[in-house]
Tab-separated table of C-alpha atoms and ligand atoms in Angstrom:
chain	number	residue	atom	x	y	z
A	24	MET	CA	-9.453	0.835	39.085
A	25	LYS	CA	-6.292	0.245	37.301
A	26	PHE	CA	-5.443	1.842	33.950
A	27	LEU	CA	-3.127	4.460	32.444
A	28	LEU	CA	-5.324	7.636	32.916
A	29	THR	CA	-3.332	10.280	31.346
A	30	GLU	CA	-4.623	11.917	28.269
A	31	LYS	CA	-7.682	9.642	28.041
A	32	ARG	CA	-11.302	10.437	27.890
A	33	PHE	CA	-13.640	8.330	30.205
A	34	PHE	CA	-17.282	7.699	29.655
A	35	ILE	CA	-18.607	7.306	33.202
A	36	ARG	CA	-22.080	5.983	33.639
A	37	VAL	CA	-23.124	7.480	36.874
A	38	ASP	CA	-26.539	7.348	38.581
A	39	PHE	CA	-27.593	10.882	39.187
A	40	ASN	CA	-31.316	9.925	39.478
A	41	VAL	CA	-31.830	12.044	42.752
A	42	PRO	CA	-35.127	13.149	44.213
A	43	PHE	CA	-36.355	16.935	43.986
A	44	ASN	CA	-38.605	18.814	45.987
A	45	ASP	CA	-41.482	21.068	44.559
A	46	ASP	CA	-39.180	24.025	44.663
A	47	GLY	CA	-36.641	22.064	42.415
A	48	GLU	CA	-34.095	21.437	45.190
A	49	ILE	CA	-32.244	18.099	45.420
A	50	THR	CA	-33.586	16.498	48.681
A	51	ASP	CA	-30.949	13.563	48.861
A	52	ASN	CA	-27.591	14.018	47.070
A	53	SER	CA	-26.084	10.721	48.126
A	54	ARG	CA	-26.107	9.359	44.515
A	55	ILE	CA	-23.967	12.345	43.290
A	56	VAL	CA	-21.707	12.068	46.459
A	57	GLY	CA	-21.273	8.340	45.798
A	58	ALA	CA	-19.964	8.972	42.389
A	59	LEU	CA	-17.467	11.564	43.375
A	60	PRO	CA	-14.405	9.398	44.315
A	61	THR	CA	-14.448	7.724	40.698
A	62	ILE	CA	-14.677	11.220	39.086
A	63	LYS	CA	-12.053	12.796	41.218
A	64	HIS	CA	-9.777	9.703	40.638
A	65	VAL	CA	-9.990	10.202	36.853
A	66	LEU	CA	-9.609	13.963	37.113
A	67	LEU	CA	-6.664	13.734	39.428
A	68	ASN	CA	-4.708	11.283	37.380
A	69	GLY	CA	-5.089	13.412	34.256
A	70	GLY	CA	-8.210	12.161	32.619
A	71	ALA	CA	-11.231	13.926	31.267
A	72	CYS	CA	-14.757	12.837	32.145
A	73	ILE	CA	-17.892	12.372	30.012
A	74	LEU	CA	-20.714	11.831	32.650
A	75	GLY	CA	-23.938	10.057	31.422
A	76	SER	CA	-26.927	9.246	33.616
A	77	HIS	CA	-30.751	9.208	33.394
A	78	LEU	CA	-33.095	11.058	35.573
A	79	GLY	CA	-36.512	9.838	36.158
A	80	ARG	CA	-38.648	8.081	33.497
A	81	PRO	CA	-39.125	10.743	31.047
A	82	ASP	CA	-40.727	8.908	28.171
A	83	GLY	CA	-39.405	11.311	25.477
A	84	LYS	CA	-37.837	14.774	26.154
A	85	LYS	CA	-39.252	16.353	29.323
A	86	LEU	CA	-37.451	19.662	30.474
A	87	GLU	CA	-38.287	19.038	34.147
A	88	LEU	CA	-36.022	15.941	33.990
A	89	SER	CA	-33.126	17.459	32.277
A	90	MET	CA	-29.762	16.760	33.832
A	91	ARG	CA	-29.164	20.621	33.674
A	92	LYS	CA	-30.733	20.515	36.948
A	93	ILE	CA	-27.879	18.556	38.419
A	94	ILE	CA	-25.219	20.954	37.212
A	95	PRO	CA	-25.137	23.461	40.333
A	96	GLU	CA	-24.827	20.575	42.861
A	97	LEU	CA	-22.162	18.725	40.952
A	98	LYS	CA	-20.035	22.052	40.487
A	99	LYS	CA	-20.552	22.724	44.165
A	100	LEU	CA	-19.499	19.199	45.293
A	101	LEU	CA	-16.538	19.022	42.752
A	102	ASP	CA	-15.496	22.693	43.253
A	103	LYS	CA	-15.034	22.686	39.473
A	104	ASP	CA	-16.732	23.894	36.336
A	105	VAL	CA	-18.822	21.362	34.481
A	106	THR	CA	-20.070	21.699	30.912
A	107	PHE	CA	-23.646	20.676	30.197
A	108	LEU	CA	-24.198	19.285	26.871
A	109	GLU	CA	-28.010	19.164	25.518
A	110	ASP	CA	-27.453	16.526	23.096
A	111	SER	CA	-25.889	13.302	24.348
A	112	ILE	CA	-24.934	12.267	20.883
A	113	GLY	CA	-24.313	13.883	17.513
A	114	SER	CA	-21.594	16.011	15.679
A	115	HIS	CA	-21.509	18.804	18.214
A	116	THR	CA	-21.157	16.655	21.259
A	117	LYS	CA	-18.521	14.422	19.535
A	118	GLU	CA	-16.463	17.476	18.590
A	119	ILE	CA	-16.658	18.869	22.260
A	120	CYS	CA	-15.806	15.617	23.634
A	121	SER	CA	-12.828	14.849	21.238
A	122	ASN	CA	-11.394	18.162	22.239
A	123	LEU	CA	-11.857	17.768	25.911
A	124	LYS	CA	-8.527	18.488	27.964
A	125	ASN	CA	-7.251	16.677	30.888
A	126	GLY	CA	-9.213	17.711	33.886
A	127	GLN	CA	-12.271	18.839	32.124
A	128	ILE	CA	-15.800	17.336	32.747
A	129	VAL	CA	-19.043	17.288	30.629
A	130	LEU	CA	-22.542	16.055	31.635
A	131	LEU	CA	-24.705	14.608	28.894
A	132	GLU	CA	-28.295	15.340	28.736
A	133	ASN	CA	-30.691	12.729	30.252
A	134	LEU	CA	-29.908	9.576	28.297
A	135	ARG	CA	-33.568	8.446	28.753
A	136	PHE	CA	-34.507	11.316	26.570
A	137	TYR	CA	-33.456	8.863	23.756
A	138	LYS	CA	-35.799	5.991	23.495
A	139	GLU	CA	-32.864	4.050	22.237
A	140	GLU	CA	-31.405	4.168	25.775
A	141	THR	CA	-34.091	1.728	27.252
A	142	MET	CA	-34.282	-0.362	24.045
A	143	ALA	CA	-30.487	-1.167	24.521
A	144	ASP	CA	-29.989	0.074	20.818
A	145	ILE	CA	-26.677	-0.768	19.560
A	146	GLY	CA	-26.293	2.219	17.097
A	147	PHE	CA	-27.126	4.583	20.021
A	148	ALA	CA	-24.580	2.668	22.377
A	149	LYS	CA	-22.041	2.828	19.703
A	150	GLU	CA	-22.433	6.676	19.257
A	151	LEU	CA	-21.973	7.272	23.064
A	152	SER	CA	-18.787	4.984	22.944
A	153	ASP	CA	-17.386	7.083	20.204
A	154	LEU	CA	-17.262	10.014	22.790
A	155	ALA	CA	-14.544	8.294	24.914
A	156	ASP	CA	-11.592	5.938	25.055
A	157	ILE	CA	-12.377	4.094	28.352
A	158	TYR	CA	-15.792	2.960	29.855
A	159	ILE	CA	-16.542	3.022	33.684
A	160	ASN	CA	-19.817	1.951	34.967
A	161	ASP	CA	-20.362	3.429	38.347
A	162	ALA	CA	-24.153	3.315	38.429
A	163	TYR	CA	-24.829	0.247	40.612
A	164	GLY	CA	-28.671	1.349	40.835
A	165	THR	CA	-29.000	0.764	37.173
A	166	THR	CA	-27.013	-2.365	36.755
A	167	HIS	CA	-30.003	-4.404	36.706
A	168	ARG	CA	-31.355	-2.768	33.537
A	169	GLU	CA	-30.062	-3.931	30.260
A	170	HIS	CA	-29.975	-0.508	28.634
A	171	ALA	CA	-27.512	1.176	25.938
A	172	SER	CA	-25.369	3.087	28.448
A	173	THR	CA	-25.382	0.398	31.121
A	174	ALA	CA	-24.752	-2.828	29.193
A	175	THR	CA	-24.735	-2.568	25.391
A	176	ILE	CA	-22.032	0.044	25.213
A	177	ALA	CA	-19.321	-1.946	26.905
A	178	GLN	CA	-18.631	-4.063	23.892
A	179	PHE	CA	-17.218	-1.311	22.180
A	180	PHE	CA	-14.513	-0.597	24.534
A	181	GLY	CA	-11.144	-2.464	24.837
A	182	GLU	CA	-10.897	-1.093	28.612
A	183	LYS	CA	-14.049	-1.337	30.629
A	184	VAL	CA	-14.098	-1.253	34.386
A	185	PRO	CA	-16.473	-0.925	37.447
A	186	GLY	CA	-15.998	2.550	39.062
A	187	MET	CA	-15.153	2.700	42.950
A	188	LEU	CA	-18.867	2.804	43.965
A	189	LEU	CA	-19.708	-0.154	41.837
A	190	GLU	CA	-16.674	-2.016	43.205
A	191	LYS	CA	-17.747	-1.210	46.939
A	192	GLU	CA	-21.250	-2.496	46.148
A	193	ILE	CA	-19.892	-5.701	44.596
A	194	LYS	CA	-17.585	-6.152	47.530
A	195	SER	CA	-20.213	-5.580	50.139
A	196	LEU	CA	-22.467	-8.272	48.561
A	197	LYS	CA	-19.606	-10.629	48.371
A	198	LYS	CA	-18.866	-10.215	52.007
A	199	LEU	CA	-22.540	-11.205	52.661
A	200	MET	CA	-23.127	-14.003	50.058
A	201	ASP	CA	-19.518	-15.604	49.739
A	202	LYS	CA	-18.340	-17.239	52.966
A	203	PRO	CA	-20.024	-14.620	55.273
A	204	LYS	CA	-18.859	-14.410	59.032
A	205	LYS	CA	-21.489	-16.587	60.981
A	206	PRO	CA	-24.207	-16.393	62.248
A	207	VAL	CA	-25.848	-14.544	59.474
A	208	THR	CA	-29.094	-12.859	60.041
A	209	ALA	CA	-31.491	-11.255	57.240
A	210	ILE	CA	-34.081	-8.892	58.410
A	211	ILE	CA	-36.657	-8.641	55.774
A	212	GLY	CA	-39.662	-6.447	56.003
A	213	GLY	CA	-41.759	-4.080	54.007
A	214	ALA	CA	-45.342	-4.192	52.668
A	215	LYS	CA	-45.451	-7.106	50.271
A	216	VAL	CA	-44.215	-10.768	50.242
A	217	SER	CA	-44.483	-10.683	46.356
A	218	SER	CA	-41.845	-8.266	45.963
A	219	LYS	CA	-39.323	-10.285	48.086
A	220	ILE	CA	-40.192	-13.857	47.575
A	221	SER	CA	-37.204	-14.732	45.181
A	222	VAL	CA	-34.936	-12.621	47.540
A	223	ILE	CA	-35.915	-14.807	50.457
A	224	ALA	CA	-35.826	-18.013	48.559
A	225	ASN	CA	-32.217	-17.222	47.568
A	226	ILE	CA	-30.853	-15.959	50.755
A	227	LEU	CA	-32.244	-19.188	52.731
A	228	GLY	CA	-29.014	-20.615	51.008
A	229	PHE	CA	-26.569	-18.737	53.151
A	230	VAL	CA	-28.465	-17.217	56.268
A	231	ASP	CA	-28.682	-18.778	59.547
A	232	ASN	CA	-31.633	-16.501	60.762
A	233	LEU	CA	-34.394	-14.948	58.752
A	234	ILE	CA	-36.450	-12.242	60.586
A	235	ILE	CA	-39.692	-11.320	58.892
A	236	GLY	CA	-41.378	-8.156	59.832
A	237	GLY	CA	-43.644	-5.397	58.340
A	238	GLY	CA	-46.766	-5.915	56.296
A	239	MET	CA	-45.404	-9.083	54.616
A	240	ALA	CA	-45.463	-11.018	57.941
A	241	TYR	CA	-49.338	-11.060	57.972
A	242	THR	CA	-49.519	-13.339	54.717
A	243	PHE	CA	-47.304	-15.785	56.734
A	244	ILE	CA	-49.393	-15.528	59.879
A	245	LYS	CA	-52.658	-15.931	57.813
A	246	ASN	CA	-50.938	-18.880	56.062
A	247	ASN	CA	-50.319	-20.394	59.647
A	248	GLY	CA	-53.819	-20.130	60.567
A	249	GLY	CA	-53.757	-16.914	62.470
A	250	ARG	CA	-56.614	-14.181	62.489
A	251	ILE	CA	-55.059	-11.070	61.117
A	252	GLY	CA	-58.017	-8.854	61.151
A	253	ASP	CA	-57.848	-5.958	58.484
A	254	SER	CA	-53.971	-6.272	58.235
A	255	ILE	CA	-52.357	-6.117	54.768
A	256	PHE	CA	-52.040	-9.492	53.079
A	257	GLU	CA	-51.863	-11.150	49.787
A	258	ALA	CA	-54.175	-14.015	49.315
A	259	ASP	CA	-52.354	-15.398	46.312
A	260	ARG	CA	-49.067	-15.703	48.178
A	261	LEU	CA	-50.070	-18.073	50.843
A	262	LYS	CA	-48.497	-20.969	48.942
A	263	ASP	CA	-45.234	-19.202	48.621
A	264	CYS	CA	-45.210	-18.597	52.369
A	265	SER	CA	-45.699	-22.319	52.932
A	266	GLU	CA	-42.804	-23.139	50.493
A	267	ILE	CA	-40.416	-20.540	52.131
A	268	LEU	CA	-41.055	-22.037	55.585
A	269	SER	CA	-40.491	-25.759	54.282
A	270	LYS	CA	-37.261	-24.502	52.440
A	271	ALA	CA	-36.049	-22.800	55.653
A	272	LYS	CA	-36.614	-25.970	57.754
A	273	LEU	CA	-34.548	-27.938	55.083
A	274	GLU	CA	-31.752	-25.458	55.115
A	275	ASN	CA	-31.737	-25.186	58.935
A	276	VAL	CA	-32.652	-21.680	58.949
A	277	ASN	CA	-34.294	-20.218	61.961
A	278	VAL	CA	-37.275	-18.159	61.112
A	279	PHE	CA	-38.494	-15.456	63.418
A	280	LEU	CA	-42.010	-14.062	62.792
A	281	PRO	CA	-43.576	-11.278	65.007
A	282	GLU	CA	-45.446	-12.539	68.058
A	283	ASP	CA	-47.185	-9.264	69.118
A	284	ILE	CA	-48.020	-6.188	67.172
A	285	LEU	CA	-49.161	-2.691	67.652
A	286	CYS	CA	-52.474	-2.482	65.705
A	287	SER	CA	-54.936	0.212	65.042
A	288	ASN	CA	-58.599	0.786	63.835
A	289	GLU	CA	-57.248	3.440	61.311
A	290	PHE	CA	-54.247	3.689	59.001
A	291	SER	CA	-53.296	6.857	60.576
A	292	ASP	CA	-51.938	8.323	63.796
A	293	SER	CA	-55.224	9.399	65.081
A	294	GLY	CA	-57.008	6.113	65.559
A	295	LEU	CA	-57.276	3.898	68.515
A	296	GLN	CA	-54.098	1.725	69.236
A	297	LYS	CA	-53.362	-1.330	71.163
A	298	VAL	CA	-50.916	-4.262	71.215
A	299	THR	CA	-52.328	-7.629	70.446
A	300	ASP	CA	-51.073	-11.273	69.643
A	301	ILE	CA	-50.347	-11.336	65.813
A	302	TYR	CA	-52.634	-14.477	65.762
A	303	GLU	CA	-55.390	-12.654	67.297
A	304	VAL	CA	-56.010	-9.257	65.548
A	305	PRO	CA	-59.717	-8.305	65.895
A	306	GLU	CA	-61.824	-7.458	62.885
A	307	GLY	CA	-61.582	-3.816	61.892
A	308	TRP	CA	-57.987	-3.483	63.196
A	309	GLN	CA	-54.706	-3.709	61.376
A	310	GLY	CA	-51.205	-4.481	62.453
A	311	LEU	CA	-48.866	-1.424	61.790
A	312	ASP	CA	-45.842	-2.074	63.652
A	313	ILE	CA	-44.146	-4.830	65.649
A	314	GLY	CA	-44.836	-5.086	69.392
A	315	PRO	CA	-42.552	-4.800	72.388
A	316	LYS	CA	-42.019	-8.571	72.881
A	317	THR	CA	-41.275	-8.943	69.250
A	318	MET	CA	-38.767	-6.027	69.453
A	319	ALA	CA	-36.965	-7.644	72.256
A	320	LYS	CA	-36.846	-10.993	70.332
A	321	PHE	CA	-35.648	-9.520	67.110
A	322	GLU	CA	-32.918	-7.471	69.020
A	323	GLN	CA	-31.581	-10.635	70.923
A	324	VAL	CA	-31.261	-12.347	67.388
A	325	ILE	CA	-29.624	-9.229	65.923
A	326	GLN	CA	-27.180	-8.886	68.861
A	327	GLY	CA	-26.039	-12.500	68.406
A	328	SER	CA	-25.082	-12.167	64.516
A	329	SER	CA	-21.875	-11.299	62.847
A	330	THR	CA	-23.263	-10.584	59.461
A	331	ILE	CA	-26.681	-8.701	59.113
A	332	LEU	CA	-28.677	-7.895	56.271
A	333	TRP	CA	-31.574	-5.603	56.441
A	334	ASN	CA	-34.082	-4.756	53.810
A	335	GLY	CA	-37.516	-3.415	54.335
A	336	PRO	CA	-39.080	-1.653	57.474
A	337	MET	CA	-40.701	-3.415	60.382
A	338	GLY	CA	-43.907	-1.224	60.189
A	339	VAL	CA	-45.298	1.904	58.675
A	340	PHE	CA	-42.412	3.919	60.033
A	341	GLU	CA	-43.615	7.073	58.069
A	342	ILE	CA	-46.284	7.579	60.637
A	343	PRO	CA	-44.867	8.502	63.844
A	344	SER	CA	-47.124	6.114	66.028
A	345	PHE	CA	-45.668	3.059	64.132
A	346	GLU	CA	-41.943	3.851	63.766
A	347	LYS	CA	-40.848	2.313	66.971
A	348	GLY	CA	-40.305	-1.124	65.717
A	349	THR	CA	-38.267	-0.105	62.686
A	350	HIS	CA	-36.346	2.480	64.932
A	351	THR	CA	-35.530	-0.166	67.504
A	352	ILE	CA	-34.285	-2.609	64.690
A	353	ALA	CA	-32.123	0.264	63.167
A	354	LYS	CA	-30.591	1.109	66.677
A	355	SER	CA	-30.047	-2.657	67.114
A	356	VAL	CA	-28.253	-3.048	63.914
A	357	ALA	CA	-26.068	-0.027	64.700
A	358	LYS	CA	-25.226	-1.770	68.061
A	359	ALA	CA	-24.287	-4.936	66.545
A	360	THR	CA	-22.070	-3.056	63.975
A	361	GLN	CA	-20.333	-1.181	66.878
A	362	SER	CA	-19.583	-4.692	68.384
A	363	GLY	CA	-17.907	-5.890	65.154
A	364	ALA	CA	-20.765	-7.235	63.268
A	365	TYR	CA	-20.807	-6.436	59.400
A	366	SER	CA	-24.147	-4.800	58.338
A	367	LEU	CA	-25.374	-4.250	54.819
A	368	ILE	CA	-28.525	-2.131	54.386
A	369	GLY	CA	-30.327	-2.009	51.077
A	370	GLY	CA	-33.750	-1.262	49.486
A	371	GLY	CA	-35.309	2.229	49.328
A	372	ASP	CA	-37.353	2.128	52.423
A	373	SER	CA	-34.820	0.727	54.889
A	374	VAL	CA	-32.329	3.249	53.601
A	375	ALA	CA	-34.928	6.057	54.085
A	376	ALA	CA	-35.686	4.718	57.553
A	377	ILE	CA	-32.030	4.543	58.682
A	378	LYS	CA	-31.494	8.112	57.463
A	379	LYS	CA	-34.618	9.248	59.227
A	380	PHE	CA	-33.287	7.930	62.630
A	381	GLY	CA	-29.842	9.481	61.883
A	382	LEU	CA	-27.977	6.168	61.948
A	383	GLN	CA	-26.776	5.968	58.392
A	384	ASN	CA	-22.995	6.423	59.770
A	385	LYS	CA	-23.451	3.542	62.098
A	386	VAL	CA	-23.817	0.604	59.801
A	387	SER	CA	-21.095	-0.998	57.617
A	388	PHE	CA	-22.433	-0.297	54.106
A	389	ILE	CA	-25.687	1.262	52.736
A	390	SER	CA	-26.348	0.133	49.106
A	391	THR	CA	-27.227	2.675	46.597
A	392	GLY	CA	-29.268	0.110	44.505
A	393	GLY	CA	-32.690	-0.769	45.499
A	394	GLY	CA	-33.909	-2.799	42.711
A	395	ALA	CA	-30.285	-3.880	41.817
A	396	MET	CA	-29.619	-5.005	45.245
A	397	LEU	CA	-32.737	-7.078	45.294
A	398	GLU	CA	-31.851	-8.697	42.062
A	399	SER	CA	-28.250	-9.400	43.206
A	400	LEU	CA	-29.747	-10.903	46.421
A	401	GLU	CA	-31.824	-13.192	44.121
A	402	GLY	CA	-28.563	-14.431	42.867
A	403	LYS	CA	-28.730	-12.961	39.367
A	404	LEU	CA	-25.726	-11.670	37.630
A	405	LEU	CA	-26.848	-8.234	36.610
A	406	PRO	CA	-26.467	-7.134	32.809
A	407	GLY	CA	-24.413	-3.900	33.844
A	408	ILE	CA	-21.898	-6.130	35.742
A	409	LYS	CA	-21.836	-9.037	33.101
A	410	ALA	CA	-21.117	-6.348	30.346
A	411	LEU	CA	-17.849	-5.547	31.841
A	412	SER	CA	-16.370	-8.937	31.910
A	413	GLN	CA	-17.103	-9.755	28.255
B	525	AMP	P1	-41.232	-2.233	50.391
B	525	AMP	O1	-41.170	-1.017	49.386
B	525	AMP	O2	-41.958	-3.505	50.074
B	525	AMP	O3	-40.046	-2.322	51.245
B	525	AMP	O4	-42.419	-1.602	51.583
B	525	AMP	C1	-42.204	-0.562	52.322
B	525	AMP	C2	-43.586	0.139	52.935
B	525	AMP	O5	-44.087	-1.017	53.535
B	525	AMP	C3	-43.433	1.315	53.693
B	525	AMP	O6	-43.970	2.335	53.103
B	525	AMP	C4	-44.193	0.924	54.918
B	525	AMP	O7	-45.002	2.007	55.312
B	525	AMP	C5	-44.893	-0.390	54.464
B	525	AMP	N1	-45.338	-1.207	55.618
B	525	AMP	C6	-44.555	-1.798	56.517
B	525	AMP	N2	-45.317	-2.457	57.434
B	525	AMP	C7	-46.505	-2.312	57.141
B	525	AMP	C8	-47.904	-2.852	57.556
B	525	AMP	N3	-47.807	-3.515	58.623
B	525	AMP	N4	-48.959	-2.485	56.955
B	525	AMP	C9	-48.946	-1.736	55.865
B	525	AMP	N5	-47.865	-1.240	55.279
B	525	AMP	C10	-46.695	-1.533	55.911
């Protein structure tokens, strides 16, 4: 970030959309922690911060989704006072923001309490912009949304820049998508082919190896003529699997599907379990994790890679009996990283998995954007990023 900071007020669009437990405690503060470098940079250089974010999907004003709930954690992390403003726009808010002194911070109320936010309303965006001199977008997790505070607002500022977190996210994607160090391996898992089909189609353009695991593998196996028993699959996506496999062949991408799997007669820890060939899953049984032969094969591919993308678990890792495949892949990605590979992990569940296994500090970069990262991988220029250069 380059600009003259002193005596300026910065509207920083942050992503403080953090999860809470039933006792109202934040269960994962990484999104707040991720925004701290930008906030501290502004404060240290004599600027004042006006922070704006959304929390959840309130559909009107819902007190349980008030940004007030973020204040204690933010104060603790910054070790500074933070003023909460109940209205994100209006004369009172404007007056407080125009009188902000250097080093002061305000946090606006949940921007999605205003329907104009998600409607990308130009009037609302203008009012928000009137609060500050410079616009910073540091909310990568919402850059795929064309909303008032993430996109529309930028046109009202002469100076508009990505924050430090957003810069890191963009840089990490560039490292993967623009001239990556080869061989490049993408590990794609998760429940459904449908949610990842455009991602897979686009990454075939730059990866050397594509590992497919998790529930989505069964649609590929069914399409290849396998017997998948009661495993999860999407009947309307068989054609997409054929197209992916043909495109991979055309692009010289090696595709690795599971060979053996751990299946059960119940979607729980308490059913019977056995390892079978993925092409021979008996009726009444469903595949819930990859098997030992598959783990060894996938590990071998990962250890031979210089750049690794991982999105989506290899099985139902939330159930202890079926976490081994995902755990093995997480350990393998960490090991490859230690040997010099660049590894990028993104998408809600793979991030949750790597944290569950305590390996979050052993990979090169963990993206804070689930949907945003998937859309970036689809090759789209995200509205929140585009707005900064217009
Ligand atoms: P996604 O959000 O598409 O990345 O999917 C993540 C979810 O896929 C996790 O909650 C996993 O439990 C689930 N999943 C992974 N493998 C399987 C499988 N073999 N059968 C059913 N669900 C699975």
